[in-house]
mmCIF file of C-alpha atoms in Angstrom:
data_model
loop_
_atom_site.group_PDB
_atom_site.id
_atom_site.type_symbol
_atom_site.label_atom_id
_atom_site.label_comp_id
_atom_site.label_asym_id
_atom_site.label_seq_id
_atom_site.Cartn_x
_atom_site.Cartn_y
_atom_site.Cartn_z
ATOM 1 C CA UNK A 403 -22.915 27.873 -1.513
ATOM 2 C CA UNK A 404 -25.456 29.091 1.073
ATOM 3 C CA UNK A 405 -28.023 26.698 -0.402
ATOM 4 C CA UNK A 406 -25.586 23.778 -0.085
ATOM 5 C CA UNK A 407 -24.778 24.691 3.528
ATOM 6 C CA UNK A 408 -28.506 24.840 4.343
ATOM 7 C CA UNK A 409 -29.134 21.399 2.797
ATOM 8 C CA UNK A 410 -26.271 19.914 4.820
ATOM 9 C CA UNK A 411 -27.598 21.536 8.000
ATOM 10 C CA UNK A 412 -31.098 20.119 7.415
ATOM 11 C CA UNK A 413 -29.713 16.667 6.662
ATOM 12 C CA UNK A 414 -30.800 16.553 2.999
ATOM 13 C CA UNK A 415 -27.235 16.498 1.721
ATOM 14 C CA UNK A 416 -23.721 15.676 2.886
ATOM 15 C CA UNK A 417 -20.400 17.434 2.545
ATOM 16 C CA UNK A 418 -18.397 16.372 -0.542
ATOM 17 C CA UNK A 419 -15.838 13.663 0.140
ATOM 18 C CA UNK A 420 -12.252 14.907 0.038
ATOM 19 C CA UNK A 421 -10.039 12.907 -2.324
ATOM 20 C CA UNK A 422 -6.325 13.231 -3.197
ATOM 21 C CA UNK A 423 -6.995 14.169 -6.822
ATOM 22 C CA UNK A 424 -10.161 16.267 -6.651
ATOM 23 C CA UNK A 425 -9.665 20.021 -6.880
ATOM 24 C CA UNK A 426 -11.066 21.580 -3.715
ATOM 25 C CA UNK A 427 -11.540 25.151 -2.558
ATOM 26 C CA UNK A 428 -10.014 26.469 0.668
ATOM 27 C CA UNK A 429 -12.418 29.385 1.173
ATOM 28 C CA UNK A 430 -15.102 27.677 3.286
ATOM 29 C CA UNK A 431 -13.444 28.171 6.723
ATOM 30 C CA UNK A 432 -13.028 31.894 6.061
ATOM 31 C CA UNK A 433 -16.607 32.246 4.854
ATOM 32 C CA UNK A 434 -17.894 30.346 7.874
ATOM 33 C CA UNK A 435 -16.085 32.692 10.269
ATOM 34 C CA UNK A 436 -17.464 35.738 8.468
ATOM 35 C CA UNK A 437 -21.025 34.359 8.456
ATOM 36 C CA UNK A 438 -20.919 33.512 12.166
ATOM 37 C CA UNK A 439 -19.503 36.914 13.017
ATOM 38 C CA UNK A 440 -22.060 38.909 10.996
ATOM 39 C CA UNK A 441 -25.182 36.866 11.755
ATOM 40 C CA UNK A 442 -24.449 36.854 15.481
ATOM 41 C CA UNK A 443 -25.456 40.486 15.872
ATOM 42 C CA UNK A 444 -27.321 41.240 12.619
ATOM 43 C CA UNK A 445 -30.318 39.858 10.746
ATOM 44 C CA UNK A 446 -29.924 38.304 7.311
ATOM 45 C CA UNK A 447 -31.448 41.319 5.542
ATOM 46 C CA UNK A 448 -28.982 43.701 7.200
ATOM 47 C CA UNK A 449 -25.881 41.806 6.031
ATOM 48 C CA UNK A 450 -24.179 42.942 2.836
ATOM 49 C CA UNK A 451 -23.301 39.557 1.326
ATOM 50 C CA UNK A 452 -21.190 41.082 -1.443
ATOM 51 C CA UNK A 453 -18.990 42.948 1.031
ATOM 52 C CA UNK A 454 -18.871 39.886 3.297
ATOM 53 C CA UNK A 455 -17.490 37.676 0.521
ATOM 54 C CA UNK A 456 -14.923 40.289 -0.493
ATOM 55 C CA UNK A 457 -13.698 40.673 3.079
ATOM 56 C CA UNK A 458 -13.444 36.896 3.567
ATOM 57 C CA UNK A 459 -11.680 36.063 0.314
ATOM 58 C CA UNK A 460 -8.755 38.223 -0.761
ATOM 59 C CA UNK A 461 -6.702 37.106 -3.737
ATOM 60 C CA UNK A 462 -3.815 39.405 -2.812
ATOM 61 C CA UNK A 463 -3.429 37.628 0.545
ATOM 62 C CA UNK A 464 -2.953 34.266 -1.131
ATOM 63 C CA UNK A 465 -0.529 35.783 -3.645
ATOM 64 C CA UNK A 466 1.521 37.302 -0.830
ATOM 65 C CA UNK A 467 1.594 34.013 1.093
ATOM 66 C CA UNK A 468 2.656 32.132 -2.021
ATOM 67 C CA UNK A 469 5.514 34.552 -2.700
ATOM 68 C CA UNK A 470 6.699 34.329 0.921
ATOM 69 C CA UNK A 471 6.660 30.534 0.833
ATOM 70 C CA UNK A 472 8.720 30.371 -2.343
ATOM 71 C CA UNK A 473 11.225 33.082 -1.441
ATOM 72 C CA UNK A 474 11.729 32.651 2.299
ATOM 73 C CA UNK A 475 10.818 29.018 2.946
ATOM 74 C CA UNK A 476 9.584 29.941 6.454
ATOM 75 C CA UNK A 477 7.750 27.305 8.502
ATOM 76 C CA UNK A 478 5.053 29.833 9.426
ATOM 77 C CA UNK A 479 3.329 32.572 7.448
ATOM 78 C CA UNK A 480 1.433 35.668 8.618
ATOM 79 C CA UNK A 481 -1.559 36.921 6.646
ATOM 80 C CA UNK A 482 -4.005 39.533 8.023
ATOM 81 C CA UNK A 483 -2.355 39.315 11.472
ATOM 82 C CA UNK A 484 -3.026 35.564 11.526
ATOM 83 C CA UNK A 485 -0.111 33.140 11.851
ATOM 84 C CA UNK A 486 -0.457 29.641 10.458
ATOM 85 C CA UNK A 487 1.754 26.783 9.325
ATOM 86 C CA UNK A 488 3.337 27.029 5.910
ATOM 87 C CA UNK A 489 1.358 24.588 3.759
ATOM 88 C CA UNK A 490 3.225 25.695 0.642
ATOM 89 C CA UNK A 491 6.583 24.156 -0.077
ATOM 90 C CA UNK A 492 9.514 24.948 -2.307
ATOM 91 C CA UNK A 493 12.289 22.599 -3.325
ATOM 92 C CA UNK A 494 15.723 23.532 -4.584
ATOM 93 C CA UNK A 495 16.203 22.161 -8.076
ATOM 94 C CA UNK A 496 19.582 20.634 -8.886
ATOM 95 C CA UNK A 497 20.091 20.305 -12.629
ATOM 96 C CA UNK A 498 21.730 16.874 -12.627
ATOM 97 C CA UNK A 499 20.060 15.732 -15.844
ATOM 98 C CA UNK A 500 16.809 16.282 -17.712
ATOM 99 C CA UNK A 501 15.122 13.212 -16.244
ATOM 100 C CA UNK A 502 15.902 14.411 -12.713
ATOM 101 C CA UNK A 503 14.381 17.811 -13.529
ATOM 102 C CA UNK A 504 11.209 16.184 -14.869
ATOM 103 C CA UNK A 505 10.968 13.937 -11.804
ATOM 104 C CA UNK A 506 11.258 16.950 -9.495
ATOM 105 C CA UNK A 507 8.555 18.838 -11.383
ATOM 106 C CA UNK A 508 6.203 15.851 -11.174
ATOM 107 C CA UNK A 509 6.677 15.124 -7.465
ATOM 108 C CA UNK A 510 3.716 15.444 -5.068
ATOM 109 C CA UNK A 511 4.307 16.238 -1.399
ATOM 110 C CA UNK A 512 1.484 15.913 1.122
ATOM 111 C CA UNK A 513 0.781 19.151 2.961
ATOM 112 C CA UNK A 514 1.426 19.505 6.694
ATOM 113 C CA UNK A 515 3.293 16.227 7.123
ATOM 114 C CA UNK A 516 5.292 15.923 10.332
ATOM 115 C CA UNK A 517 6.373 13.633 13.146
ATOM 116 C CA UNK A 518 3.487 14.596 15.425
ATOM 117 C CA UNK A 519 0.861 13.278 13.018
ATOM 118 C CA UNK A 520 2.699 10.317 11.485
ATOM 119 C CA UNK A 521 0.582 7.746 13.362
ATOM 120 C CA UNK A 522 -2.758 9.558 13.260
ATOM 121 C CA UNK A 523 -5.770 8.248 11.375
ATOM 122 C CA UNK A 524 -5.452 11.080 8.851
ATOM 123 C CA UNK A 525 -1.774 10.268 8.220
ATOM 124 C CA UNK A 526 -2.584 6.593 7.677
ATOM 125 C CA UNK A 527 -5.342 7.538 5.230
ATOM 126 C CA UNK A 528 -3.004 9.855 3.319
ATOM 127 C CA UNK A 529 -0.460 7.046 2.940
ATOM 128 C CA UNK A 530 -2.987 4.656 1.441
ATOM 129 C CA UNK A 531 -3.663 4.365 -2.291
ATOM 130 C CA UNK A 532 -6.992 6.033 -3.100
ATOM 131 C CA UNK A 533 -9.111 4.746 -6.027
ATOM 132 C CA UNK A 534 -9.482 8.263 -7.460
ATOM 133 C CA UNK A 535 -5.718 8.394 -7.996
ATOM 134 C CA UNK A 536 -5.811 5.676 -10.656
ATOM 135 C CA UNK A 537 -4.150 7.029 -13.773
ATOM 136 C CA UNK A 538 -3.245 10.324 -12.081
ATOM 137 C CA UNK A 539 -0.793 9.363 -9.319
ATOM 138 C CA UNK A 540 1.634 6.463 -9.184
ATOM 139 C CA UNK A 541 0.533 3.928 -6.594
ATOM 140 C CA UNK A 542 4.013 2.487 -5.947
ATOM 141 C CA UNK A 543 6.545 5.315 -6.310
ATOM 142 C CA UNK A 544 7.384 6.811 -2.910
ATOM 143 C CA UNK A 545 10.159 7.035 -0.324
ATOM 144 C CA UNK A 546 11.588 3.676 0.799
ATOM 145 C CA UNK A 547 11.760 4.425 4.530
ATOM 146 C CA UNK A 548 10.897 7.107 7.085
ATOM 147 C CA UNK A 549 7.861 9.315 7.580
ATOM 148 C CA UNK A 550 7.835 10.220 3.865
ATOM 149 C CA UNK A 551 6.605 6.739 2.937
ATOM 150 C CA UNK A 552 3.280 7.254 1.164
ATOM 151 C CA UNK A 553 3.474 11.022 1.684
ATOM 152 C CA UNK A 554 5.799 11.824 -1.233
ATOM 153 C CA UNK A 555 4.273 10.637 -4.501
ATOM 154 C CA UNK A 556 4.749 11.052 -8.249
ATOM 155 C CA UNK A 557 2.333 12.018 -10.985
ATOM 156 C CA UNK A 558 1.626 9.266 -13.475
ATOM 157 C CA UNK A 559 3.466 9.681 -16.761
ATOM 158 C CA UNK A 560 0.176 10.139 -18.602
ATOM 159 C CA UNK A 561 -1.156 12.766 -16.175
ATOM 160 C CA UNK A 562 -0.736 16.502 -16.619
ATOM 161 C CA UNK A 563 -1.686 19.679 -14.751
ATOM 162 C CA UNK A 564 -3.789 22.197 -16.632
ATOM 163 C CA UNK A 565 -3.063 25.866 -17.070
ATOM 164 C CA UNK A 566 -5.838 28.447 -16.944
ATOM 165 C CA UNK A 567 -7.911 29.419 -19.958
ATOM 166 C CA UNK A 568 -10.583 32.099 -20.314
ATOM 167 C CA UNK A 569 -13.905 31.236 -18.704
ATOM 168 C CA UNK A 570 -15.645 34.173 -20.398
ATOM 169 C CA UNK A 571 -15.736 32.358 -23.745
ATOM 170 C CA UNK A 572 -17.287 29.262 -22.179
ATOM 171 C CA UNK A 573 -19.776 31.359 -20.187
ATOM 172 C CA UNK A 574 -20.856 33.158 -23.356
ATOM 173 C CA UNK A 575 -21.450 29.830 -25.142
ATOM 174 C CA UNK A 576 -23.447 28.424 -22.216
ATOM 175 C CA UNK A 577 -25.536 31.585 -21.776
ATOM 176 C CA UNK A 578 -26.451 31.505 -25.480
ATOM 177 C CA UNK A 579 -27.638 27.891 -25.169
ATOM 178 C CA UNK A 580 -31.418 27.608 -25.618
ATOM 179 C CA UNK A 581 -31.579 24.769 -23.083
ATOM 180 C CA UNK A 582 -30.381 27.037 -20.286
ATOM 181 C CA UNK A 583 -32.919 28.616 -17.947
ATOM 182 C CA UNK A 584 -31.024 31.677 -16.737
ATOM 183 C CA UNK A 585 -30.644 32.592 -13.088
ATOM 184 C CA UNK A 586 -32.808 35.716 -13.527
ATOM 185 C CA UNK A 587 -35.845 33.524 -14.204
ATOM 186 C CA UNK A 588 -34.945 31.036 -11.475
ATOM 187 C CA UNK A 589 -34.548 33.718 -8.794
ATOM 188 C CA UNK A 590 -38.090 34.957 -9.440
ATOM 189 C CA UNK A 591 -39.417 31.551 -8.385
ATOM 190 C CA UNK A 592 -36.896 29.308 -6.611
ATOM 191 C CA UNK A 593 -39.495 26.522 -6.305
ATOM 192 C CA UNK A 594 -38.963 25.767 -10.021
ATOM 193 C CA UNK A 595 -35.707 23.960 -9.194
ATOM 194 C CA UNK A 596 -37.413 21.358 -7.017
ATOM 195 C CA UNK A 597 -40.736 21.210 -8.880
ATOM 196 C CA UNK A 598 -39.138 20.344 -12.218
ATOM 197 C CA UNK A 599 -36.021 18.603 -10.857
ATOM 198 C CA UNK A 600 -33.761 21.102 -12.618
ATOM 199 C CA UNK A 601 -29.993 20.672 -12.712
ATOM 200 C CA UNK A 602 -27.863 23.716 -11.923
ATOM 201 C CA UNK A 603 -25.083 24.657 -14.351
ATOM 202 C CA UNK A 604 -21.832 26.168 -13.045
ATOM 203 C CA UNK A 605 -18.814 27.490 -14.964
ATOM 204 C CA UNK A 606 -15.717 27.905 -12.791
ATOM 205 C CA UNK A 607 -18.040 27.974 -9.769
ATOM 206 C CA UNK A 608 -20.353 30.693 -11.142
ATOM 207 C CA UNK A 609 -24.025 29.670 -11.307
ATOM 208 C CA UNK A 610 -25.352 30.527 -14.773
ATOM 209 C CA UNK A 611 -28.725 28.778 -14.719
ATOM 210 C CA UNK A 612 -30.496 25.412 -14.865
ATOM 211 C CA UNK A 613 -31.403 22.787 -17.470
ATOM 212 C CA UNK A 614 -34.176 20.187 -17.700
ATOM 213 C CA UNK A 615 -32.369 17.450 -19.655
ATOM 214 C CA UNK A 616 -28.963 17.151 -17.998
ATOM 215 C CA UNK A 617 -27.968 14.093 -20.085
ATOM 216 C CA UNK A 618 -28.492 15.947 -23.370
ATOM 217 C CA UNK A 619 -26.656 19.007 -22.042
ATOM 218 C CA UNK A 620 -23.651 16.895 -20.980
ATOM 219 C CA UNK A 621 -23.577 15.061 -24.321
ATOM 220 C CA UNK A 622 -23.647 18.299 -26.318
ATOM 221 C CA UNK A 623 -20.803 19.964 -24.421
ATOM 222 C CA UNK A 624 -18.621 16.865 -24.425
ATOM 223 C CA UNK A 625 -19.101 16.741 -28.196
ATOM 224 C CA UNK A 626 -18.151 20.424 -28.355
ATOM 225 C CA UNK A 627 -14.940 19.594 -26.481
ATOM 226 C CA UNK A 628 -14.107 16.770 -28.894
ATOM 227 C CA UNK A 629 -14.824 18.925 -31.945
ATOM 228 C CA UNK A 630 -12.746 21.844 -30.625
ATOM 229 C CA UNK A 631 -15.625 24.284 -30.092
ATOM 230 C CA UNK A 632 -14.530 24.613 -26.453
ATOM 231 C CA UNK A 633 -11.064 24.081 -24.949
ATOM 232 C CA UNK A 634 -9.836 20.481 -25.000
ATOM 233 C CA UNK A 635 -8.900 20.668 -21.279
ATOM 234 C CA UNK A 636 -12.425 21.705 -20.232
ATOM 235 C CA UNK A 637 -13.902 19.564 -17.459
ATOM 236 C CA UNK A 638 -17.598 18.728 -17.892
ATOM 237 C CA UNK A 639 -18.696 16.819 -14.781
ATOM 238 C CA UNK A 640 -22.048 15.856 -13.290
ATOM 239 C CA UNK A 641 -22.779 15.612 -9.565
ATOM 240 C CA UNK A 642 -25.857 13.407 -9.561
ATOM 241 C CA UNK A 643 -26.325 13.647 -5.776
ATOM 242 C CA UNK A 644 -26.578 17.455 -5.851
ATOM 243 C CA UNK A 645 -28.190 17.793 -9.327
ATOM 244 C CA UNK A 646 -25.310 19.996 -10.498
ATOM 245 C CA UNK A 647 -23.280 20.252 -13.706
ATOM 246 C CA UNK A 648 -19.829 21.756 -13.223
ATOM 247 C CA UNK A 649 -17.638 23.013 -16.059
ATOM 248 C CA UNK A 650 -14.071 24.025 -15.247
ATOM 249 C CA UNK A 651 -11.349 25.771 -17.261
ATOM 250 C CA UNK A 652 -9.240 26.925 -14.302
ATOM 251 C CA UNK A 653 -5.626 26.012 -13.598
ATOM 252 C CA UNK A 654 -4.318 23.243 -11.367
ATOM 253 C CA UNK A 655 -6.626 20.413 -12.465
ATOM 254 C CA UNK A 656 -5.193 16.946 -13.033
ATOM 255 C CA UNK A 657 -6.074 15.455 -16.425
ATOM 256 C CA UNK A 658 -5.095 12.341 -18.335
ATOM 257 C CA UNK A 659 -5.785 11.208 -21.926
ATOM 258 C CA UNK A 660 -8.254 8.393 -22.627
ATOM 259 C CA UNK A 661 -9.249 6.814 -25.927
ATOM 260 C CA UNK A 662 -12.847 7.626 -26.866
ATOM 261 C CA UNK A 663 -15.156 4.654 -27.449
ATOM 262 C CA UNK A 664 -17.929 5.052 -30.052
ATOM 263 C CA UNK A 665 -21.023 2.954 -30.741
ATOM 264 C CA UNK A 666 -23.800 2.605 -33.314
ATOM 265 C CA UNK A 667 -26.788 3.213 -31.017
ATOM 266 C CA UNK A 668 -27.755 6.393 -32.903
ATOM 267 C CA UNK A 669 -27.905 4.562 -36.227
ATOM 268 C CA UNK A 670 -31.328 4.229 -37.851
ATOM 269 C CA UNK A 671 -32.873 0.811 -37.317
ATOM 270 C CA UNK A 672 -30.601 0.005 -34.374
ATOM 271 C CA UNK A 673 -31.405 -2.992 -32.180
ATOM 272 C CA UNK A 674 -29.454 -4.517 -29.308
ATOM 273 C CA UNK A 675 -28.631 -7.473 -31.560
ATOM 274 C CA UNK A 676 -26.716 -5.148 -33.894
ATOM 275 C CA UNK A 677 -24.826 -3.281 -31.142
ATOM 276 C CA UNK A 678 -21.174 -2.494 -31.933
ATOM 277 C CA UNK A 679 -18.575 -0.301 -30.219
ATOM 278 C CA UNK A 680 -15.081 0.665 -31.308
ATOM 279 C CA UNK A 681 -12.210 3.126 -30.966
ATOM 280 C CA UNK A 682 -10.853 5.284 -33.783
ATOM 281 C CA UNK A 683 -7.133 4.969 -33.031
ATOM 282 C CA UNK A 684 -5.382 3.204 -35.925
ATOM 283 C CA UNK A 685 -1.931 1.814 -36.664
ATOM 284 C CA UNK A 686 -1.341 4.884 -38.828
ATOM 285 C CA UNK A 687 -1.835 7.126 -35.776
ATOM 286 C CA UNK A 688 0.672 5.003 -33.838
ATOM 287 C CA UNK A 689 3.214 5.306 -36.652
ATOM 288 C CA UNK A 690 2.791 9.088 -36.733
ATOM 289 C CA UNK A 691 3.261 9.247 -32.949
ATOM 290 C CA UNK A 692 6.473 7.236 -33.267
ATOM 291 C CA UNK A 693 7.673 9.512 -36.074
ATOM 292 C CA UNK A 694 6.842 12.578 -33.939
ATOM 293 C CA UNK A 695 4.566 13.944 -36.650
ATOM 294 C CA UNK A 696 1.661 14.252 -34.208
ATOM 295 C CA UNK A 697 1.223 14.258 -30.435
ATOM 296 C CA UNK A 698 -1.570 13.449 -27.987
ATOM 297 C CA UNK A 699 -3.097 16.927 -28.344
ATOM 298 C CA UNK A 700 -3.506 16.340 -32.094
ATOM 299 C CA UNK A 701 -5.431 13.143 -31.349
ATOM 300 C CA UNK A 702 -7.572 15.087 -28.863
ATOM 301 C CA UNK A 703 -8.421 17.688 -31.526
ATOM 302 C CA UNK A 704 -9.537 14.864 -33.829
ATOM 303 C CA UNK A 705 -11.844 13.456 -31.151
ATOM 304 C CA UNK A 706 -9.843 10.219 -30.844
ATOM 305 C CA UNK A 707 -8.522 11.045 -27.376
ATOM 306 C CA UNK A 708 -10.150 13.026 -24.590
ATOM 307 C CA UNK A 709 -8.592 14.620 -21.493
ATOM 308 C CA UNK A 710 -10.481 13.596 -18.355
ATOM 309 C CA UNK A 711 -10.105 15.070 -14.848
ATOM 310 C CA UNK A 712 -10.874 13.215 -11.577
ATOM 311 C CA UNK A 713 -14.218 15.035 -11.248
ATOM 312 C CA UNK A 714 -15.370 13.733 -14.628
ATOM 313 C CA UNK A 715 -13.674 10.383 -14.058
ATOM 314 C CA UNK A 716 -16.592 9.422 -11.798
ATOM 315 C CA UNK A 717 -19.039 9.812 -14.730
ATOM 316 C CA UNK A 718 -17.203 7.397 -17.028
ATOM 317 C CA UNK A 719 -17.154 3.661 -17.669
ATOM 318 C CA UNK A 720 -13.596 2.692 -18.637
ATOM 319 C CA UNK A 721 -12.290 -0.493 -20.246
ATOM 320 C CA UNK A 722 -8.916 -1.070 -18.576
ATOM 321 C CA UNK A 723 -7.648 -3.598 -21.117
ATOM 322 C CA UNK A 724 -8.032 -3.804 -24.878
ATOM 323 C CA UNK A 725 -8.536 -7.589 -24.715
ATOM 324 C CA UNK A 726 -11.413 -7.133 -22.267
ATOM 325 C CA UNK A 727 -12.829 -4.407 -24.469
ATOM 326 C CA UNK A 728 -12.798 -6.769 -27.476
ATOM 327 C CA UNK A 729 -14.757 -9.341 -25.471
ATOM 328 C CA UNK A 730 -17.626 -6.850 -25.090
ATOM 329 C CA UNK A 731 -17.605 -5.243 -28.536
ATOM 330 C CA UNK A 732 -21.112 -6.568 -29.243
ATOM 331 C CA UNK A 733 -22.412 -6.439 -25.650
ATOM 332 C CA UNK A 734 -24.853 -3.518 -25.085
ATOM 333 C CA UNK A 735 -24.635 -4.082 -21.311
ATOM 334 C CA UNK A 736 -20.955 -2.998 -21.407
ATOM 335 C CA UNK A 737 -21.140 0.348 -23.175
ATOM 336 C CA UNK A 738 -17.733 1.757 -22.315
ATOM 337 C CA UNK A 739 -16.979 5.458 -22.208
ATOM 338 C CA UNK A 740 -13.220 5.080 -22.535
ATOM 339 C CA UNK A 741 -10.640 2.378 -23.211
ATOM 340 C CA UNK A 742 -7.348 2.064 -21.376
ATOM 341 C CA UNK A 743 -4.878 0.278 -23.664
ATOM 342 C CA UNK A 744 -2.494 -2.333 -22.223
ATOM 343 C CA UNK A 745 0.008 -4.621 -23.913
ATOM 344 C CA UNK A 746 2.100 -3.793 -26.964
ATOM 345 C CA UNK A 747 0.801 -1.890 -29.952
ATOM 346 C CA UNK A 748 2.987 -3.958 -32.228
ATOM 347 C CA UNK A 749 1.715 -7.318 -30.926
ATOM 348 C CA UNK A 750 -1.837 -6.126 -30.297
ATOM 349 C CA UNK A 751 -2.750 -3.620 -33.041
ATOM 350 C CA UNK A 752 -5.860 -1.462 -32.833
ATOM 351 C CA UNK A 753 -8.106 -1.103 -35.869
ATOM 352 C CA UNK A 754 -11.237 0.854 -36.674
ATOM 353 C CA UNK A 755 -14.240 -1.411 -36.187
ATOM 354 C CA UNK A 756 -17.192 0.559 -37.506
ATOM 355 C CA UNK A 757 -18.633 3.935 -38.293
ATOM 356 C CA UNK A 758 -21.058 6.156 -36.403
ATOM 357 C CA UNK A 759 -21.870 9.800 -35.896
ATOM 358 C CA UNK A 760 -22.237 9.318 -32.157
ATOM 359 C CA UNK A 761 -19.312 9.250 -29.719
ATOM 360 C CA UNK A 762 -20.475 7.360 -26.679
ATOM 361 C CA UNK A 763 -17.817 6.752 -24.057
ATOM 362 C CA UNK A 764 -14.035 5.877 -23.434
ATOM 363 C CA UNK A 765 -10.902 3.578 -23.196
ATOM 364 C CA UNK A 766 -7.523 4.151 -21.447
ATOM 365 C CA UNK A 767 -4.046 3.244 -22.681
ATOM 366 C CA UNK A 768 -0.859 2.153 -20.978
ATOM 367 C CA UNK A 769 2.179 1.816 -23.266
ATOM 368 C CA UNK A 770 2.251 4.756 -25.618
ATOM 369 C CA UNK A 771 4.356 7.702 -26.683
ATOM 370 C CA UNK A 772 3.853 10.824 -24.592
ATOM 371 C CA UNK A 773 5.401 14.213 -25.315
ATOM 372 C CA UNK A 774 7.009 15.611 -22.158
ATOM 373 C CA UNK A 775 8.814 18.927 -22.633
ATOM 374 C CA UNK A 776 9.680 17.993 -26.245
ATOM 375 C CA UNK A 777 10.838 14.533 -25.148
ATOM 376 C CA UNK A 778 9.423 11.322 -26.567
ATOM 377 C CA UNK A 779 9.629 8.474 -24.099
ATOM 378 C CA UNK A 780 8.711 4.854 -24.795
ATOM 379 C CA UNK A 781 6.618 3.693 -21.851
ATOM 380 C CA UNK A 782 6.093 0.009 -21.101
ATOM 381 C CA UNK A 783 4.409 0.586 -17.739
ATOM 382 C CA UNK A 784 2.504 3.721 -16.810
ATOM 383 C CA UNK A 785 2.069 4.036 -13.031
ATOM 384 C CA UNK A 786 -1.541 4.252 -11.984
#
């Protein structure tokens, strides 16, 4: 974090762009205040960074604020003798019917919306449809009139919010990887990062080390996710501007399922003239989904479907229509990562179109059967 702040200060890097779907941390303002306070009267060597971080970030403070917001519903909250606006909201749930309950659970309310800021540049930006929301938030569902227009949104039917899983298992797997140059070796000579153009590897924000071949590292761990060696909701993203690989298994990330696209580029004797790509979803899978014998998670465990978060969404090349995908089945210049299916499965069936050991990229679907709290809903249009 200090390294990133220094690069921004020197003009070698920029702050990450805030998007509606990207998971962002809220600890930077507190850390900045603590740094400014300590470094004003003390040298860098005299500052206990460990104690500084602990004093700036307190999990119990956030937990207390969250409980107060849910229980009391106050407009202001007080934490550490500091009063600030309540950015956490609670909504009374009226059990009219199951669909109403699901709609309430999937609603998205913009933080700190009010009359004073309804015409500001920030408010106008928040009301607009952002490209990163495609497939995660509905671009048309909102309030009809009033200041809530564009501020109150709905999750797409295909999108879901992850729960937390253990990062210790993933850290152990990464630390045992022979490709990884551990932080102990890097800290002895920090010039190695720039000399060899190393890519840093983070798991839930913890820096574990660096790798030389970032493309191979990403391919291996995405294959591990598809084969079930790591959790199917794991995010494996690459920030090419900062030379960083981030892997996340924390809670609160938006994910959506995409059909994995495979190709034959790893086949012996491959040439561009023999290029083929395909998806592994078959009519038999569709029939089993309709019969409720399997769900989307089962397809994910088989490597047919993959859950992608907005961070990883930027590293993918997605075919938004099956017809368009078929037009480029033999085109090596359009090597899709995922396919997004549109149309009817009955009128436009999907068949296996080849065989390969390599899973290359993806394809997204629209009408399908999604399991929502043990419900099976036929969807003709998925908001995106």
